[in-house]
Coordinates of N, CA and C in Angstrom, one line a residue:
M226 N 6.6 7.5 -50.7 CA 6.4 6.5 -51.8 C 5.3 6.9 -52.8
N227 N 5.5 6.8 -54.1 CA 4.7 7.3 -55.2 C 3.4 6.2 -55.1
D228 N 2.2 6.8 -55.5 CA 1.1 5.9 -55.7 C 1.2 5.3 -57.0
P229 N 0.6 4.1 -57.1 CA 0.7 3.3 -58.4 C 0.0 4.0 -59.5
I230 N 0.5 4.0 -60.7 CA -0.2 4.5 -61.8 C -1.6 3.9 -62.0
K231 N -2.7 4.7 -62.2 CA -3.9 4.2 -62.4 C -4.3 4.2 -63.9
I232 N -4.8 3.1 -64.3 CA -5.1 2.9 -65.8 C -6.6 2.5 -65.8
V233 N -7.4 3.2 -66.6 CA -8.8 2.7 -67.0 C -8.6 1.8 -68.3
L234 N -9.1 0.7 -68.2 CA -9.2 -0.3 -69.2 C -10.6 -0.5 -69.6
A235 N -11.0 -0.1 -70.8 CA -12.4 -0.3 -71.4 C -12.3 -1.3 -72.4
E236 N -12.7 -2.5 -72.2 CA -12.6 -3.7 -73.0 C -13.9 -4.6 -72.8
D237 N -14.7 -4.9 -73.8 CA -15.8 -5.7 -73.7 C -15.6 -7.2 -73.9
N238 N -14.3 -7.6 -74.3 CA -14.0 -8.9 -74.4 C -13.3 -9.4 -73.1
S239 N -14.2 -10.1 -72.3 CA -13.7 -10.5 -70.9 C -12.4 -11.2 -70.9
I240 N -12.1 -12.0 -71.8 CA -10.9 -12.8 -71.8 C -9.7 -11.9 -72.0
L241 N -9.8 -11.0 -73.0 CA -8.7 -10.1 -73.3 C -8.6 -9.2 -72.0
A242 N -9.6 -8.7 -71.5 CA -9.6 -7.8 -70.4 C -8.9 -8.4 -69.2
L243 N -9.2 -9.7 -68.9 CA -8.6 -10.4 -67.8 C -7.1 -10.6 -68.0
L244 N -6.7 -11.0 -69.3 CA -5.3 -11.1 -69.6 C -4.5 -9.7 -69.3
L245 N -5.1 -8.7 -69.9 CA -4.4 -7.4 -69.7 C -4.4 -6.9 -68.3
K246 N -5.4 -7.2 -67.5 CA -5.4 -7.0 -66.0 C -4.2 -7.7 -65.4
Y247 N -4.2 -8.9 -65.6 CA -3.1 -9.7 -65.1 C -1.7 -9.1 -65.5
K248 N -1.5 -8.9 -66.7 CA -0.2 -8.4 -67.2 C 0.2 -7.0 -66.6
L249 N -0.8 -6.2 -66.6 CA -0.7 -4.8 -66.2 C -0.4 -4.7 -64.6
E250 N -1.2 -5.5 -63.9 CA -1.1 -5.5 -62.5 C 0.2 -6.1 -62.0
K251 N 0.7 -7.0 -62.8 CA 2.0 -7.7 -62.5 C 3.2 -6.6 -62.7
E252 N 2.9 -5.5 -63.5 CA 3.9 -4.5 -63.8 C 3.8 -3.4 -62.8
G253 N 2.8 -3.6 -61.8 CA 2.6 -2.6 -60.7 C 1.5 -1.6 -61.0
Y254 N 0.8 -1.6 -62.1 CA -0.3 -0.8 -62.3 C -1.5 -1.0 -61.6
T255 N -2.3 -0.1 -61.3 CA -3.7 -0.2 -60.7 C -4.6 -0.2 -61.9
L256 N -5.4 -1.2 -62.1 CA -6.4 -1.4 -63.3 C -7.8 -1.0 -62.7
L257 N -8.5 -0.2 -63.5 CA -9.9 0.1 -63.3 C -10.5 -0.4 -64.5
M258 N -11.4 -1.4 -64.3 CA -12.0 -2.1 -65.5 C -13.4 -1.7 -65.8
A259 N -13.7 -1.5 -67.1 CA -15.0 -1.1 -67.6 C -15.3 -2.1 -68.8
K260 N -16.5 -2.5 -68.8 CA -16.9 -3.4 -69.9 C -17.6 -2.7 -71.1
N261 N -17.7 -1.3 -70.9 CA -18.3 -0.6 -72.1 C -17.8 0.9 -71.8
G262 N -18.2 1.8 -72.8 CA -17.8 3.2 -72.7 C -18.5 4.0 -71.5
I263 N -19.7 3.6 -71.3 CA -20.4 4.2 -70.1 C -19.6 4.2 -68.8
E264 N -19.2 2.9 -68.5 CA -18.5 2.5 -67.4 C -17.1 3.1 -67.4
A265 N -16.6 3.3 -68.6 CA -15.2 3.9 -68.7 C -15.2 5.3 -68.3
I266 N -16.3 6.1 -68.9 CA -16.3 7.5 -68.5 C -16.6 7.7 -67.1
E267 N -17.3 6.9 -66.5 CA -17.7 7.0 -65.0 C -16.3 6.8 -64.1
L268 N -15.5 5.8 -64.6 CA -14.2 5.5 -63.9 C -13.2 6.7 -64.1
I269 N -13.2 7.2 -65.3 CA -12.3 8.3 -65.6 C -12.6 9.5 -64.8
E270 N -13.9 9.8 -64.7 CA -14.4 11.0 -64.0 C -14.1 10.9 -62.5
Q271 N -14.3 9.7 -62.0 CA -14.2 9.3 -60.6 C -12.8 9.1 -60.0
Y272 N -11.9 8.6 -60.9 CA -10.5 8.3 -60.4 C -9.3 9.0 -61.1
N273 N -9.7 9.8 -62.1 CA -8.6 10.7 -62.8 C -7.4 9.8 -63.2
P274 N -7.4 8.8 -63.9 CA -6.3 7.9 -64.2 C -5.2 8.6 -65.0
Q275 N -4.0 8.0 -64.9 CA -2.9 8.5 -65.7 C -2.9 8.2 -67.2
I276 N -3.6 7.1 -67.6 CA -3.6 6.7 -68.9 C -5.0 5.9 -69.1
I277 N -5.4 5.9 -70.3 CA -6.7 5.2 -70.7 C -6.4 4.3 -71.8
L278 N -6.9 3.0 -71.7 CA -6.9 2.1 -72.8 C -8.3 1.7 -73.2
T279 N -8.6 1.9 -74.5 CA -10.0 1.6 -74.8 C -10.1 0.9 -76.2
D280 N -10.9 0.0 -76.2 CA -11.4 -0.6 -77.5 C -12.3 0.4 -78.2
I281 N -12.4 0.3 -79.5 CA -13.1 1.2 -80.3 C -14.6 0.8 -80.3
M282 N -14.8 -0.6 -80.5 CA -16.1 -1.1 -80.7 C -16.6 -1.7 -79.4
M283 N -17.4 -1.0 -78.7 CA -18.0 -1.4 -77.4 C -19.5 -1.2 -77.4
P284 N -20.1 -1.9 -76.6 CA -21.6 -1.6 -76.4 C -21.8 -0.2 -75.7
F285 N -23.0 0.3 -76.0 CA -23.6 1.6 -75.5 C -22.8 2.8 -75.9
V286 N -21.6 3.0 -75.6 CA -20.8 4.2 -75.9 C -19.4 3.6 -76.6
S287 N -19.1 4.0 -77.6 CA -18.0 3.4 -78.2 C -16.6 4.1 -77.8
G288 N -15.5 3.5 -78.0 CA -14.2 4.1 -77.6 C -14.0 5.4 -78.2
L289 N -14.6 5.7 -79.4 CA -14.4 7.0 -80.1 C -15.1 8.0 -79.3
E290 N -16.3 7.7 -78.7 CA -17.1 8.6 -77.9 C -16.5 8.8 -76.5
V291 N -15.7 7.8 -76.0 CA -14.9 8.0 -74.7 C -13.9 9.0 -75.0
I292 N -13.1 8.8 -76.1 CA -12.1 9.8 -76.5 C -12.7 11.3 -76.6
S293 N -13.6 11.3 -77.3 CA -14.4 12.7 -77.5 C -14.7 13.3 -76.1
H294 N -15.4 12.5 -75.3 CA -15.7 12.9 -73.9 C -14.6 13.5 -73.1
V295 N -13.5 12.7 -73.1 CA -12.3 13.1 -72.4 C -11.7 14.3 -72.9
R296 N -11.6 14.5 -74.2 CA -11.0 15.6 -74.8 C -11.8 16.8 -74.8
N297 N -13.1 16.7 -75.1 CA -14.0 17.9 -75.4 C -14.8 18.2 -74.2
K298 N -15.3 17.3 -73.4 CA -16.2 17.6 -72.2 C -15.3 17.8 -71.0
L299 N -14.4 16.9 -70.7 CA -13.5 16.9 -69.5 C -12.3 17.9 -69.8
N300 N -12.0 18.1 -71.0 CA -10.8 18.9 -71.4 C -9.6 18.3 -70.7
L301 N -9.3 16.9 -70.7 CA -8.2 16.3 -70.1 C -7.1 15.9 -71.2
A302 N -5.8 16.0 -70.8 CA -4.8 15.6 -71.8 C -4.2 14.2 -71.4
I303 N -5.0 13.4 -70.8 CA -4.6 12.0 -70.5 C -4.3 11.2 -71.7
P304 N -3.1 10.5 -71.7 CA -2.9 9.7 -72.9 C -3.9 8.5 -73.1
I305 N -4.3 8.3 -74.3 CA -5.3 7.3 -74.5 C -4.8 6.5 -75.7
I306 N -4.7 5.1 -75.4 CA -4.3 4.1 -76.3 C -5.6 3.4 -76.7
V307 N -5.9 3.3 -78.1 CA -7.1 2.7 -78.5 C -6.7 1.5 -79.3
F308 N -7.6 0.4 -79.2 CA -7.3 -0.8 -80.0 C -8.6 -1.3 -80.7
S309 N -8.4 -1.9 -81.8 CA -9.6 -2.5 -82.5 C -9.2 -3.6 -83.4
S310 N -10.2 -4.5 -83.5 CA -9.9 -5.6 -84.4 C -10.3 -5.1 -85.9
S311 N -11.1 -4.1 -86.0 CA -11.4 -3.4 -87.2 C -10.2 -2.7 -87.7
G312 N -9.6 -3.1 -88.8 CA -8.4 -2.3 -89.4 C -8.9 -1.3 -90.4
Q313 N -10.1 -0.8 -90.3 CA -10.5 0.3 -91.0 C -9.7 1.6 -90.9
E314 N -9.0 2.0 -91.9 CA -8.1 3.1 -91.9 C -8.9 4.3 -91.4
E315 N -10.1 4.5 -91.9 CA -11.0 5.7 -91.5 C -11.1 5.8 -90.1
M316 N -11.5 4.6 -89.4 CA -11.8 4.6 -88.0 C -10.5 4.9 -87.2
V317 N -9.4 4.5 -87.7 CA -8.1 4.8 -87.0 C -7.8 6.2 -87.2
L318 N -8.0 6.8 -88.3 CA -7.7 8.3 -88.4 C -8.5 9.0 -87.7
N319 N -9.9 8.6 -87.6 CA -10.8 9.3 -86.8 C -10.4 9.3 -85.3
A320 N -9.9 8.2 -84.8 CA -9.5 8.2 -83.4 C -8.3 9.0 -83.2
F321 N -7.4 9.2 -84.2 CA -6.3 10.2 -83.9 C -6.8 11.6 -84.1
N322 N -7.6 11.8 -84.9 CA -8.2 13.2 -85.2 C -8.9 13.7 -84.0
I323 N -9.6 12.9 -83.1 CA -10.3 13.3 -82.0 C -9.5 13.3 -80.7
G324 N -8.2 12.8 -80.8 CA -7.4 12.9 -79.7 C -6.7 11.6 -79.2
A325 N -6.8 10.6 -79.8 CA -6.0 9.3 -79.4 C -4.6 9.6 -79.5
T326 N -3.9 9.0 -78.4 CA -2.3 9.1 -78.4 C -1.7 8.1 -79.3
D327 N -2.3 6.8 -79.2 CA -1.7 5.8 -79.9 C -2.8 4.7 -80.4
F328 N -2.4 3.8 -81.2 CA -3.4 2.9 -81.7 C -2.7 1.5 -81.9
M329 N -3.4 0.4 -81.5 CA -2.9 -0.9 -81.6 C -4.0 -1.8 -82.3
S330 N -3.7 -2.6 -83.2 CA -4.6 -3.4 -84.0 C -4.6 -4.7 -83.3
K331 N -6.0 -5.2 -83.1 CA -6.0 -6.6 -82.4 C -5.8 -7.6 -83.5
P332 N -5.2 -8.8 -83.2 CA -4.7 -9.1 -81.9 C -3.3 -8.4 -81.7
F333 N -3.0 -8.1 -80.4 CA -1.7 -7.5 -80.1 C -1.1 -8.2 -79.0
S334 N 0.2 -7.9 -78.8 CA 0.9 -8.5 -77.8 C 0.8 -7.7 -76.5
P335 N 0.4 -8.3 -75.4 CA 0.4 -7.5 -74.1 C 1.8 -6.9 -73.8
N336 N 2.7 -7.6 -74.1 CA 4.1 -7.1 -73.8 C 4.4 -5.8 -74.6
E337 N 3.8 -5.8 -75.8 CA 4.0 -4.5 -76.6 C 3.3 -3.4 -76.1
L338 N 2.0 -3.7 -75.6 CA 1.3 -2.8 -74.9 C 1.9 -2.2 -73.7
I339 N 2.6 -3.1 -73.0 CA 3.3 -2.5 -71.6 C 4.3 -1.6 -72.2
I340 N 5.1 -2.0 -73.2 CA 6.3 -1.1 -73.7 C 5.7 0.2 -74.2
R341 N 4.5 0.2 -74.8 CA 4.0 1.5 -75.3 C 3.5 2.4 -74.1
I342 N 3.0 1.8 -73.1 CA 2.6 2.5 -71.9 C 3.7 3.1 -71.2
K343 N 4.7 2.3 -71.1 CA 5.9 2.8 -70.3 C 6.6 4.1 -71.1
R344 N 6.5 3.9 -72.5 CA 7.1 4.9 -73.3 C 6.3 6.2 -73.2
I345 N 4.9 6.0 -73.2 CA 4.0 7.3 -73.1 C 4.2 7.9 -71.8
L346 N 4.3 7.1 -70.7 CA 4.3 7.7 -69.4 C 5.7 8.3 -69.2
L347 N 6.7 7.7 -69.6 CA 8.0 8.3 -69.6 C 8.1 9.7 -70.4
N348 N 7.6 9.8 -71.6 CA 7.6 11.0 -72.4 C 6.8 12.1 -71.8
K349 N 5.6 11.6 -71.2 CA 4.7 12.7 -70.4 C 5.5 13.2 -69.3
T350 N 6.2 12.4 -68.4 CA 7.0 12.8 -67.3 C 8.0 13.8 -67.8
I351 N 8.8 13.5 -68.8 CA 9.8 14.4 -69.2 C 9.1 15.7 -69.7
F352 N 8.1 15.5 -70.6 CA 7.5 16.7 -71.0 C 7.0 17.6 -69.9
D353 N 6.3 17.0 -69.0 CA 5.7 17.8 -67.8 C 6.9 18.5 -67.1
K354 N 8.0 17.9 -66.9 CA 9.1 18.6 -66.2 C 9.7 19.7 -67.0
T355 N 9.7 19.7 -68.3 CA 10.2 20.7 -69.0 C 9.4 22.0 -69.1
W356 N 8.2 22.0 -68.6 CA 7.3 23.1 -68.5 C 7.4 23.6 -67.2

């Protein structure tokens, strides 16, 4: 039997984090929760998740710094979906430039997030099998 997909969720809004935890666990994913970028990096390094979800604006270490750490220090190709209530185009472009896989603007539908996660994981599985 396959192990459940591990997802690191870095979100400092506790209400949104609990909603996403409920929805994603209901889909069968294992959620590893972080309230800030420091906790997210620790979870990523410890558990090697299959996907990362991170807010951009967080205390201590931002989501952009998390992306940079994953891509440049850990050299991992883990899919990363970022979200932010700040619709600043420059921030979104910066997230993609440093290695984000996808971006969602807050508020967003948890159901849409689930569809995006499934699409990314399916594409990754197909891509991995072709190599």
